[in-house]
C-alpha cells in the first residue's frame, strides 16, 4: 500500500486540527498545534524516501550509494527547531492570558478586558 | 452558534479536507520510488562542494538564505517570549527554596552533564561530516546545562547560566550568520555564496562556509533554548503575584 505514509500524514494533520478546534484549554490547543505541525514531518520524509537507500551522509559511504532525498530532510530539521520555539512563544501567550483573565478556556475568553 | 452546531461545521470541513487530500495523494509519485530530481541534484552539489553531510550542505550552502529566514523566525520567537514573560507590575521575584535531590539522581546528573555537553559540541562541530549540525547540537548543549537544575538545584543552574550573556550570544549568533553572508558579497560573489576554499572532502575543515554558518546557528540555538527555558523557569519558580501565589496570581483581577 504505497499511499499509506501520505494518508498517515493527512490523518495526523486532521487529528491536530480537530483537537485545536474542540479544545477547552489553551495549553491543550498549543499541544494540538504541535501535533498538526508534526504531520508535515511525516509528509516530507515520506516524499523523500527511496527504497533500499540510506541517510544522505557520505562520510562513510561510497559517493554513488543510493540515498534518500536530503532536501526534505533539511526542511524537516529546521521545521522541528523553529516549531519548538514557536510553541514556546504561544505558551508564553497562554501564561499571560491566564494571568490577565484567570482562565485558559477559550470559550470563556469572549469579553475584552483592558 | 452552539457548541453542537460548531462541531457539525467542523466535522463537515474536516471530512471534505480529508476527501480532497486523499484524492490528491493518488496523484503523488509512489512511496519509496527512485525518482527524486531535487534530491539527486542536491546530492551532486553537496559532493561538488566537499560537504559529506548532504543535509548540512542543503541547509547552509544550497539553501543558506532560507535558513537565514528560519533562524530569524527562531530569533523573533525568543524575543517575543522574553517580552511576554517579563515581571509585570504587582509581581515580585522570590528566590525559590532549595529542594532535596536524591543522592543517586545527583550522582547520575553530574556524571551525565559533561558527557552531554561534549556530545552537543561534537554534534555542532561535525555538522558538515556526520548527522547533526548547529540546530541539533545546540539543543543538546542547552539540555546539558539544565541537567544541573535536575541534579542539583535552581541556584546552581543560575550560576552557570549568566542570562545576559546568553541573550547577547543569541543576538551574536544571528548577526554572525548575516555578516558571514555579507562576506560572500565582499568576495565578489552573491550573498551567502560559499566563497571559502572547500578543503579536503570528509575532513573537519571541508565545506567552505558550511562549518562557520553551522557554528553560528549552534551558538544561536544553544542560547535561544537557554533563554527560553530561563524565562519559563523564572515564571514557574520565581515570579509571584501580589497574593503570593504564582499559579493564581491573576485570578483576582
CSV table of C-alpha atoms in Angstrom, one decimal:
chain,number,residue,atom,x,y,z
A,1,UNK,CA,0.0,0.0,0.0
A,2,UNK,CA,2.1,2.8,-1.3
A,3,UNK,CA,-0.3,5.6,-0.2
A,4,UNK,CA,-0.3,4.7,3.5
A,5,UNK,CA,2.5,7.1,4.6
A,6,UNK,CA,0.9,10.1,2.8
A,7,UNK,CA,-2.5,9.2,4.3
A,8,UNK,CA,-0.9,8.9,7.7
A,9,UNK,CA,0.4,12.5,7.4
A,10,UNK,CA,-3.1,13.7,6.5
A,11,UNK,CA,-4.6,11.8,9.4
A,12,UNK,CA,-2.2,13.4,11.9
A,13,UNK,CA,-2.9,16.8,10.4
A,14,UNK,CA,-6.7,16.3,10.7
A,15,UNK,CA,-6.5,15.0,14.3
A,16,UNK,CA,-4.4,18.0,15.2
A,17,UNK,CA,-6.9,20.5,13.6
A,18,UNK,CA,-9.8,18.7,15.3
A,19,UNK,CA,-8.0,19.0,18.6
A,20,UNK,CA,-7.4,22.7,18.2
A,21,UNK,CA,-11.0,23.4,17.2
A,22,UNK,CA,-12.6,21.5,20.1
A,23,UNK,CA,-10.0,22.4,22.7
A,24,UNK,CA,-11.2,23.6,26.1
A,25,UNK,CA,-7.8,24.5,27.3
A,26,UNK,CA,-5.2,26.8,25.6
A,27,UNK,CA,-2.3,24.6,26.7
A,28,UNK,CA,-4.0,21.7,25.1
A,29,UNK,CA,-4.6,23.8,21.9
A,30,UNK,CA,-0.9,24.6,21.7
A,31,UNK,CA,-0.1,20.9,22.0
A,32,UNK,CA,-2.6,20.1,19.2
A,33,UNK,CA,-0.9,22.7,17.0
A,34,UNK,CA,2.4,20.9,17.6
A,35,UNK,CA,0.7,17.6,16.5
A,36,UNK,CA,-0.7,19.4,13.4
A,37,UNK,CA,2.8,20.6,12.6
A,38,UNK,CA,4.4,17.2,13.0
A,39,UNK,CA,2.2,15.9,10.2
A,40,UNK,CA,4.4,18.0,7.9
A,41,UNK,CA,7.5,16.0,9.1
A,42,UNK,CA,5.8,12.7,8.2
A,43,UNK,CA,4.7,14.0,4.8
A,44,UNK,CA,8.2,15.5,4.0
A,45,UNK,CA,10.1,12.4,4.9
A,46,UNK,CA,7.6,10.2,3.1
A,47,UNK,CA,8.0,12.2,-0.1
A,48,UNK,CA,11.8,11.9,0.2
A,49,UNK,CA,12.0,8.2,0.9
A,50,UNK,CA,13.7,5.9,-1.6
A,51,UNK,CA,13.5,2.1,-1.2
A,52,UNK,CA,16.8,0.4,-0.2
A,53,UNK,CA,18.5,3.8,0.3
A,54,UNK,CA,20.3,5.1,3.3
A,55,UNK,CA,20.9,8.5,5.0
A,56,UNK,CA,22.4,11.2,2.7
A,57,UNK,CA,25.7,11.4,4.7
A,58,UNK,CA,28.8,10.4,2.8
A,59,UNK,CA,31.4,10.4,5.5
A,60,UNK,CA,31.4,6.5,5.5
A,61,UNK,CA,29.6,5.8,2.2
A,62,UNK,CA,30.8,5.4,-1.4
A,63,UNK,CA,29.7,8.6,-3.2
A,64,UNK,CA,27.5,6.7,-5.6
A,65,UNK,CA,25.4,4.9,-2.9
A,66,UNK,CA,21.6,5.4,-3.2
A,67,UNK,CA,20.5,7.9,-0.6
A,68,UNK,CA,17.1,9.4,0.4
A,69,UNK,CA,16.3,13.0,-0.6
A,70,UNK,CA,18.4,15.4,1.6
A,71,UNK,CA,16.2,18.4,0.6
A,72,UNK,CA,13.1,17.3,2.6
A,73,UNK,CA,15.3,16.2,5.5
A,74,UNK,CA,16.8,19.7,5.7
A,75,UNK,CA,13.2,21.1,5.6
A,76,UNK,CA,12.0,18.8,8.4
A,77,UNK,CA,15.1,19.6,10.5
A,78,UNK,CA,14.7,23.4,10.6
A,79,UNK,CA,10.9,22.9,11.0
A,80,UNK,CA,11.5,20.9,14.2
A,81,UNK,CA,13.6,23.6,15.9
A,82,UNK,CA,11.5,26.6,14.7
A,83,UNK,CA,8.3,24.7,15.7
A,84,UNK,CA,9.7,24.2,19.2
A,85,UNK,CA,10.4,27.9,19.6
A,86,UNK,CA,7.0,28.9,18.1
A,87,UNK,CA,5.4,26.6,20.7
A,88,UNK,CA,7.4,28.4,23.4
A,89,UNK,CA,6.1,31.8,22.2
A,90,UNK,CA,2.5,30.5,22.2
A,91,UNK,CA,2.9,29.1,25.7
A,92,UNK,CA,4.2,32.5,26.8
A,93,UNK,CA,1.0,34.0,25.4
A,94,UNK,CA,-1.0,31.4,27.4
A,95,UNK,CA,0.8,32.3,30.6
A,96,UNK,CA,-0.1,36.0,30.1
A,97,UNK,CA,-3.7,35.1,29.2
A,98,UNK,CA,-4.0,33.0,32.4
A,99,UNK,CA,-2.6,35.9,34.4
A,100,UNK,CA,-4.9,38.5,32.9
A,101,UNK,CA,-8.2,36.6,32.6
A,102,UNK,CA,-7.8,33.9,35.2
A,103,UNK,CA,-8.8,31.2,32.8
A,104,UNK,CA,-7.3,29.2,29.9
A,105,UNK,CA,-10.6,28.0,28.4
A,106,UNK,CA,-11.0,29.7,25.0
A,107,UNK,CA,-14.9,29.6,25.4
A,108,UNK,CA,-14.7,31.8,28.5
A,109,UNK,CA,-12.4,34.4,26.8
A,110,UNK,CA,-15.2,36.1,24.9
A,111,UNK,CA,-15.1,39.5,26.6
A,112,UNK,CA,-12.4,42.2,26.1
A,113,UNK,CA,-10.6,43.3,29.2
A,114,UNK,CA,-8.4,46.4,29.4
B,1,UNK,CA,-23.5,29.3,17.4
B,2,UNK,CA,-24.0,26.5,19.9
B,3,UNK,CA,-21.2,24.1,20.5
B,4,UNK,CA,-23.1,21.3,18.8
B,5,UNK,CA,-23.6,23.2,15.6
B,6,UNK,CA,-19.9,24.3,15.6
B,7,UNK,CA,-18.9,20.6,15.8
B,8,UNK,CA,-21.0,19.7,12.8
B,9,UNK,CA,-19.5,22.5,10.8
B,10,UNK,CA,-16.0,21.5,11.9
B,11,UNK,CA,-16.6,17.8,11.0
B,12,UNK,CA,-18.0,18.7,7.6
B,13,UNK,CA,-14.9,20.7,6.9
B,14,UNK,CA,-12.6,18.1,8.1
B,15,UNK,CA,-14.3,15.4,6.1
B,16,UNK,CA,-14.2,17.5,2.9
B,17,UNK,CA,-10.5,18.2,3.5
B,18,UNK,CA,-9.8,14.5,4.1
B,19,UNK,CA,-11.5,13.6,0.8
B,20,UNK,CA,-9.7,16.2,-1.2
B,21,UNK,CA,-6.3,15.3,0.4
B,22,UNK,CA,-6.8,11.5,-0.2
B,23,UNK,CA,-7.7,12.3,-3.8
B,24,UNK,CA,-4.5,14.5,-4.1
B,25,UNK,CA,-2.4,11.7,-2.6
B,26,UNK,CA,-3.3,9.3,-5.5
B,27,UNK,CA,-1.6,11.8,-7.8
B,28,UNK,CA,1.7,11.8,-5.9
B,29,UNK,CA,4.7,9.7,-7.0
B,30,UNK,CA,4.6,6.3,-5.3
B,31,UNK,CA,6.2,6.0,-1.9
B,32,UNK,CA,9.8,4.9,-1.9
B,33,UNK,CA,10.2,5.4,-5.7
B,34,UNK,CA,13.5,6.0,-7.3
B,35,UNK,CA,12.7,9.4,-9.0
B,36,UNK,CA,14.0,12.3,-6.8
B,37,UNK,CA,15.1,15.1,-9.1
B,38,UNK,CA,15.7,17.6,-6.4
B,39,UNK,CA,17.4,15.1,-4.1
B,40,UNK,CA,19.7,13.9,-6.8
B,41,UNK,CA,20.8,17.4,-7.7
B,42,UNK,CA,21.3,18.3,-4.1
B,43,UNK,CA,23.5,15.3,-3.5
B,44,UNK,CA,25.5,16.0,-6.6
B,45,UNK,CA,26.0,19.7,-5.5
B,46,UNK,CA,26.9,18.6,-1.9
B,47,UNK,CA,29.7,16.3,-3.2
B,48,UNK,CA,30.9,19.0,-5.5
B,49,UNK,CA,31.1,21.4,-2.5
B,50,UNK,CA,33.0,18.8,-0.5
B,51,UNK,CA,30.3,18.5,2.2
B,52,UNK,CA,29.9,14.9,3.3
B,53,UNK,CA,26.6,15.6,5.1
B,54,UNK,CA,24.3,16.5,2.2
B,55,UNK,CA,21.6,17.7,4.6
B,56,UNK,CA,24.0,20.3,6.0
B,57,UNK,CA,25.0,21.3,2.5
B,58,UNK,CA,21.4,21.9,1.7
B,59,UNK,CA,20.8,23.9,4.9
B,60,UNK,CA,24.0,26.0,5.0
B,61,UNK,CA,25.1,26.2,1.4
B,62,UNK,CA,22.4,25.5,-1.2
B,63,UNK,CA,19.5,26.9,0.8
B,64,UNK,CA,21.6,29.2,3.1
B,65,UNK,CA,19.3,32.1,2.5
B,66,UNK,CA,16.2,30.1,3.5
B,67,UNK,CA,18.0,29.1,6.7
B,68,UNK,CA,18.6,32.7,7.4
B,69,UNK,CA,14.8,33.2,7.3
B,70,UNK,CA,14.2,30.2,9.6
B,71,UNK,CA,16.9,31.4,12.0
B,72,UNK,CA,15.2,34.8,12.1
B,73,UNK,CA,11.9,33.2,13.0
B,74,UNK,CA,13.6,31.5,15.8
B,75,UNK,CA,15.2,34.8,17.0
B,76,UNK,CA,11.9,36.6,16.8
B,77,UNK,CA,10.2,33.9,18.8
B,78,UNK,CA,12.8,34.2,21.5
B,79,UNK,CA,12.5,37.9,21.5
B,80,UNK,CA,8.7,37.7,21.8
B,81,UNK,CA,8.8,35.2,24.6
B,82,UNK,CA,11.3,37.3,26.6
B,83,UNK,CA,9.0,40.4,26.2
B,84,UNK,CA,5.8,38.4,27.1
B,85,UNK,CA,7.4,36.7,30.2
B,86,UNK,CA,8.7,39.8,31.9
B,87,UNK,CA,8.0,40.6,35.5
B,88,UNK,CA,4.9,42.7,35.4
B,89,UNK,CA,3.5,45.3,37.8
B,90,UNK,CA,2.2,43.8,41.0
B,91,UNK,CA,4.6,40.8,40.8
B,92,UNK,CA,7.7,40.2,42.8
B,93,UNK,CA,10.6,37.9,42.5
B,94,UNK,CA,11.1,35.4,45.3
B,95,UNK,CA,14.2,33.2,45.3
B,96,UNK,CA,12.9,29.6,45.4
B,97,UNK,CA,13.7,27.4,48.3
B,98,UNK,CA,16.3,24.7,47.6
B,99,UNK,CA,14.7,21.3,47.3
B,100,UNK,CA,16.3,18.0,48.3
B,101,UNK,CA,17.6,15.8,45.5
B,102,UNK,CA,18.1,12.0,45.9
B,103,UNK,CA,21.9,11.2,46.0
B,104,UNK,CA,21.6,8.8,43.1
B,105,UNK,CA,20.0,11.4,40.9
B,106,UNK,CA,22.7,13.9,41.9
B,107,UNK,CA,25.5,11.5,41.0
B,108,UNK,CA,23.9,10.4,37.7
B,109,UNK,CA,23.2,14.0,36.7
B,110,UNK,CA,26.7,15.2,37.4
B,111,UNK,CA,28.1,12.2,35.6
B,112,UNK,CA,26.0,12.7,32.5
B,113,UNK,CA,26.3,16.5,32.3
B,114,UNK,CA,29.9,16.7,30.9
B,115,UNK,CA,29.2,13.8,28.6
B,116,UNK,CA,26.1,15.5,27.2
B,117,UNK,CA,27.9,18.8,26.8
B,118,UNK,CA,30.7,17.1,24.9
B,119,UNK,CA,28.3,15.3,22.6
B,120,UNK,CA,26.5,18.6,21.9
B,121,UNK,CA,29.7,20.3,21.0
B,122,UNK,CA,30.8,17.3,18.9
B,123,UNK,CA,27.4,17.3,17.0
B,124,UNK,CA,27.8,21.0,16.2
B,125,UNK,CA,31.4,20.8,15.2
B,126,UNK,CA,30.9,17.8,12.9
B,127,UNK,CA,27.7,19.1,11.2
B,128,UNK,CA,29.3,19.1,7.8
B,129,UNK,CA,30.5,15.5,8.2
B,130,UNK,CA,28.1,13.4,10.2
B,131,UNK,CA,24.4,13.6,11.0
B,132,UNK,CA,23.9,16.7,13.1
B,133,UNK,CA,24.8,20.3,13.0
B,134,UNK,CA,24.0,23.6,14.8
B,135,UNK,CA,20.3,23.1,15.2
B,136,UNK,CA,20.5,19.6,16.8
B,137,UNK,CA,23.8,20.2,18.7
B,138,UNK,CA,22.6,23.5,20.1
B,139,UNK,CA,19.6,21.8,21.7
B,140,UNK,CA,21.8,19.1,23.2
B,141,UNK,CA,24.3,21.7,24.7
B,142,UNK,CA,21.4,23.7,26.2
B,143,UNK,CA,19.9,20.5,27.7
B,144,UNK,CA,23.2,19.6,29.3
B,145,UNK,CA,23.2,22.8,31.3
B,146,UNK,CA,19.7,22.1,32.6
B,147,UNK,CA,20.8,18.7,33.9
B,148,UNK,CA,22.3,20.9,36.7
B,149,UNK,CA,18.8,22.1,37.6
B,150,UNK,CA,17.6,18.5,37.8
B,151,UNK,CA,20.6,17.1,39.6
B,152,UNK,CA,21.4,20.0,42.0
B,153,UNK,CA,19.1,22.9,42.2
B,154,UNK,CA,17.9,26.1,40.6
B,155,UNK,CA,20.7,28.2,42.2
B,156,UNK,CA,23.4,26.0,40.7
B,157,UNK,CA,21.7,26.4,37.2
B,158,UNK,CA,21.6,30.2,37.7
B,159,UNK,CA,25.3,30.3,38.5
B,160,UNK,CA,26.4,28.5,35.2
B,161,UNK,CA,23.8,30.5,33.2
B,162,UNK,CA,24.5,34.2,33.1
B,163,UNK,CA,21.3,35.2,31.3
B,164,UNK,CA,22.6,38.5,30.0
B,165,UNK,CA,25.5,36.7,28.3
B,166,UNK,CA,23.2,34.1,26.7
B,167,UNK,CA,20.9,36.8,25.4
B,168,UNK,CA,23.9,38.6,23.9
B,169,UNK,CA,25.1,35.3,22.4
B,170,UNK,CA,21.7,34.8,20.8
B,171,UNK,CA,21.9,38.1,19.0
B,172,UNK,CA,25.6,37.4,18.2
B,173,UNK,CA,24.7,34.1,16.5
B,174,UNK,CA,22.1,35.8,14.4
B,175,UNK,CA,24.4,38.7,13.5
B,176,UNK,CA,27.3,36.3,12.7
B,177,UNK,CA,25.1,34.5,10.1
B,178,UNK,CA,24.1,37.8,8.4
B,179,UNK,CA,27.7,39.0,8.4
B,180,UNK,CA,29.0,35.7,7.0
B,181,UNK,CA,26.5,36.2,4.2
B,182,UNK,CA,27.9,39.6,3.5
B,183,UNK,CA,31.4,38.1,3.3
B,184,UNK,CA,30.2,36.5,0.1
B,185,UNK,CA,29.4,39.9,-1.3
B,186,UNK,CA,32.8,41.3,-0.3
B,187,UNK,CA,34.5,38.3,-2.0
B,188,UNK,CA,32.8,39.5,-5.2
B,189,UNK,CA,30.0,36.8,-5.3
B,190,UNK,CA,26.4,36.6,-4.2
B,191,UNK,CA,25.0,37.0,-0.7
B,192,UNK,CA,25.7,33.8,1.4
B,193,UNK,CA,27.6,32.3,-1.5
B,194,UNK,CA,30.1,29.6,-0.5
B,195,UNK,CA,33.3,31.5,-1.3
B,196,UNK,CA,35.8,30.0,1.1
B,197,UNK,CA,38.2,27.2,-0.1
B,198,UNK,CA,36.3,23.9,0.0
B,199,UNK,CA,39.1,21.9,1.7
B,200,UNK,CA,39.6,18.1,1.6
B,201,UNK,CA,36.4,16.0,1.4
B,202,UNK,CA,35.5,14.4,4.7
B,203,UNK,CA,37.8,16.4,7.0
B,204,UNK,CA,36.7,18.8,9.7
B,205,UNK,CA,37.7,21.9,7.6
B,206,UNK,CA,35.8,20.9,4.5
B,207,UNK,CA,32.7,22.5,3.1
B,208,UNK,CA,33.8,26.2,2.9
B,209,UNK,CA,31.4,28.4,4.8
B,210,UNK,CA,29.2,25.4,5.9
B,211,UNK,CA,31.1,24.8,9.3
B,212,UNK,CA,31.1,28.6,10.0
B,213,UNK,CA,27.4,29.1,9.4
B,214,UNK,CA,26.8,25.8,11.3
B,215,UNK,CA,28.7,27.2,14.3
B,216,UNK,CA,26.7,30.5,14.2
B,217,UNK,CA,23.5,28.5,14.2
B,218,UNK,CA,24.8,26.3,17.0
B,219,UNK,CA,25.5,29.4,19.2
B,220,UNK,CA,22.1,30.9,18.4
B,221,UNK,CA,20.1,27.7,19.1
B,222,UNK,CA,22.0,27.0,22.3
B,223,UNK,CA,21.4,30.4,23.7
B,224,UNK,CA,17.8,30.5,22.4
B,225,UNK,CA,16.9,27.4,24.2
B,226,UNK,CA,18.7,28.5,27.4
B,227,UNK,CA,17.0,31.9,27.3
B,228,UNK,CA,13.5,30.4,26.6
B,229,UNK,CA,13.8,27.9,29.5
B,230,UNK,CA,15.2,30.5,31.8
B,231,UNK,CA,12.1,32.7,31.3
B,232,UNK,CA,9.7,29.8,31.7
B,233,UNK,CA,11.5,28.6,34.9
B,234,UNK,CA,11.5,32.1,36.2
B,235,UNK,CA,7.7,32.3,35.8
B,236,UNK,CA,7.2,28.9,37.4
B,237,UNK,CA,9.7,29.2,40.3
B,238,UNK,CA,10.5,32.9,41.0
B,239,UNK,CA,7.8,35.3,40.0
B,240,UNK,CA,4.8,35.5,42.3
B,241,UNK,CA,1.6,37.6,42.2
B,242,UNK,CA,0.6,40.1,44.9
B,243,UNK,CA,-1.3,37.5,46.8
B,244,UNK,CA,1.9,35.4,47.0
B,245,UNK,CA,0.9,32.5,44.7
B,246,UNK,CA,2.5,32.2,41.3
B,247,UNK,CA,-0.2,30.0,39.8
B,248,UNK,CA,-3.2,32.1,40.9
B,249,UNK,CA,-1.6,35.5,40.5
B,250,UNK,CA,-4.2,36.8,38.1
B,251,UNK,CA,-7.3,35.1,39.4
B,252,UNK,CA,-8.3,38.0,41.5
B,253,UNK,CA,-8.0,40.5,38.6
